[in-house]
Amino acid sequence: MEALDPLPRDFYRRPPEIVAPELIGAIISYRSRTGLAAGRIVECEAYLGARDEAAHAYRGVTERTRVLFGPPGYSYVYLIYGIYDCLNFVTEPEGSAGCVLIRALEPLAGLQLMQRRRTKARRIEDLCSGPGRLTQALGITTSRDYGLDVTGSGRLSVRRGKAPSPVVEVTPRIGINVCVDWPLRFVEVGSRFLSR
DNA sequence: CAATAGATCATCT
DNA sequence: GATGATCTATTGC
């Protein structure tokens, strides 16, 4: 797993609607004190920044959205509904604020660790199938993991997946109430590990 | 199986 | 003071 190269910063320095479909099949790994956990991205969504009313960056720079306007290839983590953390990767050149929300993973490594963090998950399919679920399974939190460089070998990294490339399908995004019809959600066709 | 309520708090108005 | 890029448990058919 460590043998695969991380995706370079240039990969992220492009529009999120281009980066997102290419992230399907890529591998996220996270090292915590208790061990390593990793999964393959099977579902994600693009958020476009200034041209996208559903994006956090739409209303400009704030304390929370600061990293979104910085250089690409960093983590944007935030708390939603007071309970769950959501993981995004910053795209676009510095000054422009696109990002990709990771919505579901196919668990690959550290399954036992994930299981321990998500005692409510009864099946493997429930471990990482949702934005709040995967952060819980990996142990990612807003306070610890905001603004990490994911292009190196730090505790959070994203690596290119193995061939063959997955078949990707586009659908509208989930859980928002503006720009509802925009085709910016990307999933691996036929995956058992998607969110509902 | 589908619909719905409740949890819970950082961020923004 | 209102509002979420969600998840789970519970209720009802």
Short mmCIF file of C-alpha atoms (C1' of nucleotides) in Angstrom, two decimals:
data_model
loop_
_atom_site.label_atom_id
_atom_site.label_comp_id
_atom_site.label_asym_id
_atom_site.label_seq_id
_atom_site.Cartn_x
_atom_site.Cartn_y
_atom_site.Cartn_z
CA MET A 1 0.00 0.00 0.00
CA GLU A 2 2.84 2.37 0.83
CA ALA A 3 4.32 1.41 -2.53
CA LEU A 4 1.81 3.46 -4.50
CA ASP A 5 2.71 7.11 -5.06
CA PRO A 6 0.53 9.86 -3.61
CA LEU A 7 -1.41 11.91 -6.15
CA PRO A 8 0.67 15.06 -6.78
CA ARG A 9 -0.43 18.62 -6.13
CA ASP A 10 -0.92 19.25 -9.86
CA PHE A 11 -3.60 16.57 -9.86
CA TYR A 12 -5.68 18.78 -7.56
CA ARG A 13 -4.86 22.07 -9.29
CA ARG A 14 -7.83 21.65 -11.65
CA PRO A 15 -11.60 22.21 -11.52
CA PRO A 16 -13.32 19.94 -8.95
CA GLU A 17 -15.70 18.50 -11.54
CA ILE A 18 -12.61 17.17 -13.37
CA VAL A 19 -10.77 16.01 -10.25
CA ALA A 20 -13.76 14.28 -8.60
CA PRO A 21 -14.39 11.53 -11.20
CA GLU A 22 -10.66 10.80 -11.32
CA LEU A 23 -10.62 10.34 -7.55
CA ILE A 24 -12.96 7.36 -7.84
CA GLY A 25 -10.73 4.33 -7.28
CA ALA A 26 -8.03 6.30 -5.44
CA ILE A 27 -6.96 5.13 -2.01
CA ILE A 28 -7.18 7.15 1.21
CA SER A 29 -5.06 6.06 4.14
CA TYR A 30 -5.01 7.51 7.64
CA ARG A 31 -2.53 6.73 10.37
CA SER A 32 -3.60 7.24 13.95
CA ARG A 33 -2.03 6.28 17.21
CA THR A 34 -3.98 3.03 17.15
CA GLY A 35 -2.98 2.03 13.64
CA LEU A 36 -3.51 2.43 9.91
CA ALA A 37 -6.85 2.33 8.15
CA ALA A 38 -7.43 2.69 4.42
CA GLY A 39 -10.19 2.62 1.85
CA ARG A 40 -10.86 3.05 -1.84
CA ILE A 41 -12.99 6.02 -2.91
CA VAL A 42 -16.25 4.83 -4.50
CA GLU A 43 -18.36 7.99 -4.14
CA CYS A 44 -17.59 11.73 -4.07
CA GLU A 45 -19.06 15.10 -4.97
CA ALA A 46 -17.64 18.27 -6.53
CA TYR A 47 -18.31 21.69 -4.96
CA LEU A 48 -17.49 24.58 -7.24
CA GLY A 49 -16.89 27.57 -4.97
CA ALA A 50 -17.97 31.00 -6.19
CA ARG A 51 -20.27 29.66 -8.92
CA ASP A 52 -21.99 27.11 -6.66
CA GLU A 53 -24.58 28.24 -4.10
CA ALA A 54 -24.41 24.84 -2.37
CA ALA A 55 -20.69 25.23 -1.63
CA HIS A 56 -19.37 26.51 1.68
CA ALA A 57 -16.94 28.72 -0.23
CA TYR A 58 -19.82 30.45 -2.01
CA ARG A 59 -20.02 33.15 0.66
CA GLY A 60 -16.32 33.89 0.65
CA VAL A 61 -13.41 33.47 3.04
CA THR A 62 -14.25 32.87 6.70
CA GLU A 63 -12.39 31.23 9.53
CA ARG A 64 -13.85 27.87 8.49
CA THR A 65 -13.39 28.11 4.71
CA ARG A 66 -9.83 29.48 4.89
CA VAL A 67 -8.09 26.38 3.43
CA LEU A 68 -10.50 26.23 0.52
CA PHE A 69 -8.97 29.43 -0.83
CA GLY A 70 -5.39 28.26 -0.32
CA PRO A 71 -3.30 25.94 -2.49
CA PRO A 72 -4.75 22.58 -3.66
CA GLY A 73 -4.00 19.16 -2.20
CA TYR A 74 -5.02 19.91 1.41
CA SER A 75 -7.80 18.53 3.58
CA TYR A 76 -10.91 20.56 4.35
CA VAL A 77 -12.69 18.97 7.31
CA TYR A 78 -15.75 20.44 8.99
CA LEU A 79 -18.41 19.52 11.53
CA ILE A 80 -21.94 19.02 10.24
CA TYR A 81 -25.16 18.85 12.29
CA GLY A 82 -23.11 19.27 15.43
CA ILE A 83 -22.14 15.62 15.32
CA TYR A 84 -20.39 14.42 12.20
CA ASP A 85 -17.15 15.38 10.49
CA CYS A 86 -16.93 15.54 6.69
CA LEU A 87 -13.74 15.13 4.65
CA ASN A 88 -12.97 17.16 1.51
CA PHE A 89 -9.90 17.77 -0.61
CA VAL A 90 -9.10 21.27 -1.86
CA THR A 91 -8.83 21.68 -5.64
CA GLU A 92 -8.18 24.61 -8.03
CA PRO A 93 -5.19 26.99 -7.89
CA GLU A 94 -4.62 29.16 -4.83
CA GLY A 95 -7.23 31.93 -4.61
CA SER A 96 -9.92 29.78 -6.24
CA ALA A 97 -12.00 27.60 -3.93
CA GLY A 98 -13.18 24.28 -5.36
CA CYS A 99 -13.26 21.05 -3.38
CA VAL A 100 -14.33 17.42 -3.50
CA LEU A 101 -16.41 15.87 -0.70
CA ILE A 102 -15.63 12.23 -0.05
CA ARG A 103 -18.92 10.39 0.49
CA ALA A 104 -18.05 6.69 0.66
CA LEU A 105 -15.14 4.27 0.78
CA GLU A 106 -14.67 0.59 0.15
CA PRO A 107 -12.77 -0.55 3.27
CA LEU A 108 -9.37 -2.02 2.41
CA ALA A 109 -7.20 -2.07 5.52
CA GLY A 110 -7.65 -1.71 9.27
CA LEU A 111 -11.16 -3.17 9.18
CA GLN A 112 -10.96 -4.24 12.78
CA LEU A 113 -9.98 -0.71 13.79
CA MET A 114 -12.91 0.70 11.80
CA GLN A 115 -15.26 -1.76 13.38
CA ARG A 116 -14.13 -0.66 16.84
CA ARG A 117 -14.73 3.01 16.01
CA ARG A 118 -18.14 2.27 14.54
CA THR A 119 -19.76 -0.16 16.91
CA LYS A 120 -23.14 0.50 15.33
CA ALA A 121 -22.06 -0.86 11.96
CA ARG A 122 -23.21 -4.44 11.71
CA ARG A 123 -21.96 -5.15 8.17
CA ILE A 124 -18.80 -4.21 6.26
CA GLU A 125 -21.02 -2.25 3.88
CA ASP A 126 -22.00 0.07 6.74
CA LEU A 127 -18.46 0.95 7.83
CA CYS A 128 -17.66 3.79 5.40
CA SER A 129 -20.83 4.28 3.32
CA GLY A 130 -21.52 7.94 4.06
CA PRO A 131 -19.56 11.17 4.65
CA GLY A 132 -20.00 11.05 8.42
CA ARG A 133 -19.41 7.32 8.57
CA LEU A 134 -16.06 7.23 6.82
CA THR A 135 -14.53 9.93 8.97
CA GLN A 136 -15.71 8.05 12.04
CA ALA A 137 -14.29 4.77 10.70
CA LEU A 138 -10.91 6.33 9.91
CA GLY A 139 -10.81 8.45 13.06
CA ILE A 140 -10.65 11.78 11.22
CA THR A 141 -11.82 14.90 13.10
CA THR A 142 -12.13 18.58 12.30
CA SER A 143 -9.91 19.71 15.15
CA ARG A 144 -7.04 17.33 14.40
CA ASP A 145 -7.15 17.02 10.63
CA TYR A 146 -8.13 20.40 9.18
CA GLY A 147 -5.69 21.65 6.53
CA LEU A 148 -3.39 18.63 6.21
CA ASP A 149 -1.23 18.16 3.10
CA VAL A 150 -2.46 14.93 1.49
CA THR A 151 0.10 14.82 -1.34
CA GLY A 152 2.93 13.46 0.78
CA SER A 153 3.35 10.60 3.21
CA GLY A 154 1.77 12.38 6.17
CA ARG A 155 -0.83 10.71 8.38
CA LEU A 156 -3.50 11.44 5.78
CA SER A 157 -2.61 10.62 2.17
CA VAL A 158 -4.30 9.84 -1.13
CA ARG A 159 -2.72 7.44 -3.59
CA ARG A 160 -3.54 6.42 -7.11
CA GLY A 161 -5.63 3.26 -7.27
CA LYS A 162 -4.65 0.12 -9.06
CA ALA A 163 -5.74 -0.65 -12.62
CA PRO A 164 -8.20 -1.26 -14.11
CA SER A 165 -9.86 2.15 -13.69
CA PRO A 166 -13.38 1.87 -12.29
CA VAL A 167 -16.48 2.59 -14.37
CA VAL A 168 -17.81 5.95 -13.12
CA GLU A 169 -21.38 7.24 -13.27
CA VAL A 170 -22.61 10.82 -12.68
CA THR A 171 -25.72 11.80 -10.69
CA PRO A 172 -27.07 14.88 -8.86
CA ARG A 173 -25.64 15.65 -5.43
CA ILE A 174 -27.22 14.50 -2.17
CA GLY A 175 -28.32 16.30 0.98
CA ILE A 176 -28.46 19.86 -0.38
CA ASN A 177 -31.39 22.12 -1.23
CA VAL A 178 -29.93 24.47 -3.86
CA CYS A 179 -28.38 23.59 -7.24
CA VAL A 180 -30.11 20.26 -6.69
CA ASP A 181 -29.97 19.14 -10.31
CA TRP A 182 -26.32 19.71 -11.04
CA PRO A 183 -24.62 16.44 -12.08
CA LEU A 184 -21.68 16.61 -9.69
CA ARG A 185 -21.89 13.36 -7.74
CA PHE A 186 -19.66 10.56 -8.98
CA VAL A 187 -19.95 6.88 -8.05
CA GLU A 188 -18.34 3.65 -9.05
CA VAL A 189 -20.93 1.69 -10.98
CA GLY A 190 -22.02 -1.45 -9.14
CA SER A 191 -20.20 -0.77 -5.86
CA ARG A 192 -21.75 -2.30 -2.71
CA PHE A 193 -20.23 0.46 -0.58
CA LEU A 194 -22.18 3.57 -1.65
CA SER A 195 -24.16 5.85 0.71
CA ARG A 196 -27.97 5.79 0.64
"C1'" DC B 1 -39.76 -1.36 3.73
"C1'" DA B 2 -40.70 3.98 4.13
"C1'" DA B 3 -41.20 7.99 6.77
"C1'" DT B 4 -39.86 10.79 10.46
"C1'" DA B 5 -37.89 12.71 14.71
"C1'" DG B 6 -34.02 13.75 17.53
"C1'" DA B 7 -29.26 14.40 18.44
"C1'" DT B 8 -26.03 18.61 19.11
"C1'" DC B 9 -22.76 22.59 18.08
"C1'" DA B 10 -19.61 25.52 15.12
"C1'" DT B 11 -20.52 28.87 12.05
"C1'" DC B 12 -22.80 32.66 10.15
"C1'" DT B 13 -26.70 36.33 10.11
"C1'" DG C 1 -30.99 32.90 16.97
"C1'" DA C 2 -31.17 29.82 12.93
"C1'" DT C 3 -29.17 26.57 10.22
"C1'" DG C 4 -26.90 22.56 8.24
"C1'" DA C 5 -22.74 18.75 2.12
"C1'" DT C 6 -25.74 13.37 8.41
"C1'" DC C 7 -26.89 9.22 10.93
"C1'" DT C 8 -29.54 6.35 13.87
"C1'" DA C 9 -33.58 4.67 16.19
"C1'" DT C 10 -38.24 4.29 16.12
"C1'" DT C 11 -42.72 4.08 14.45
"C1'" DG C 12 -46.11 2.66 11.34
"C1'" DC C 13 -47.78 0.04 7.25
#
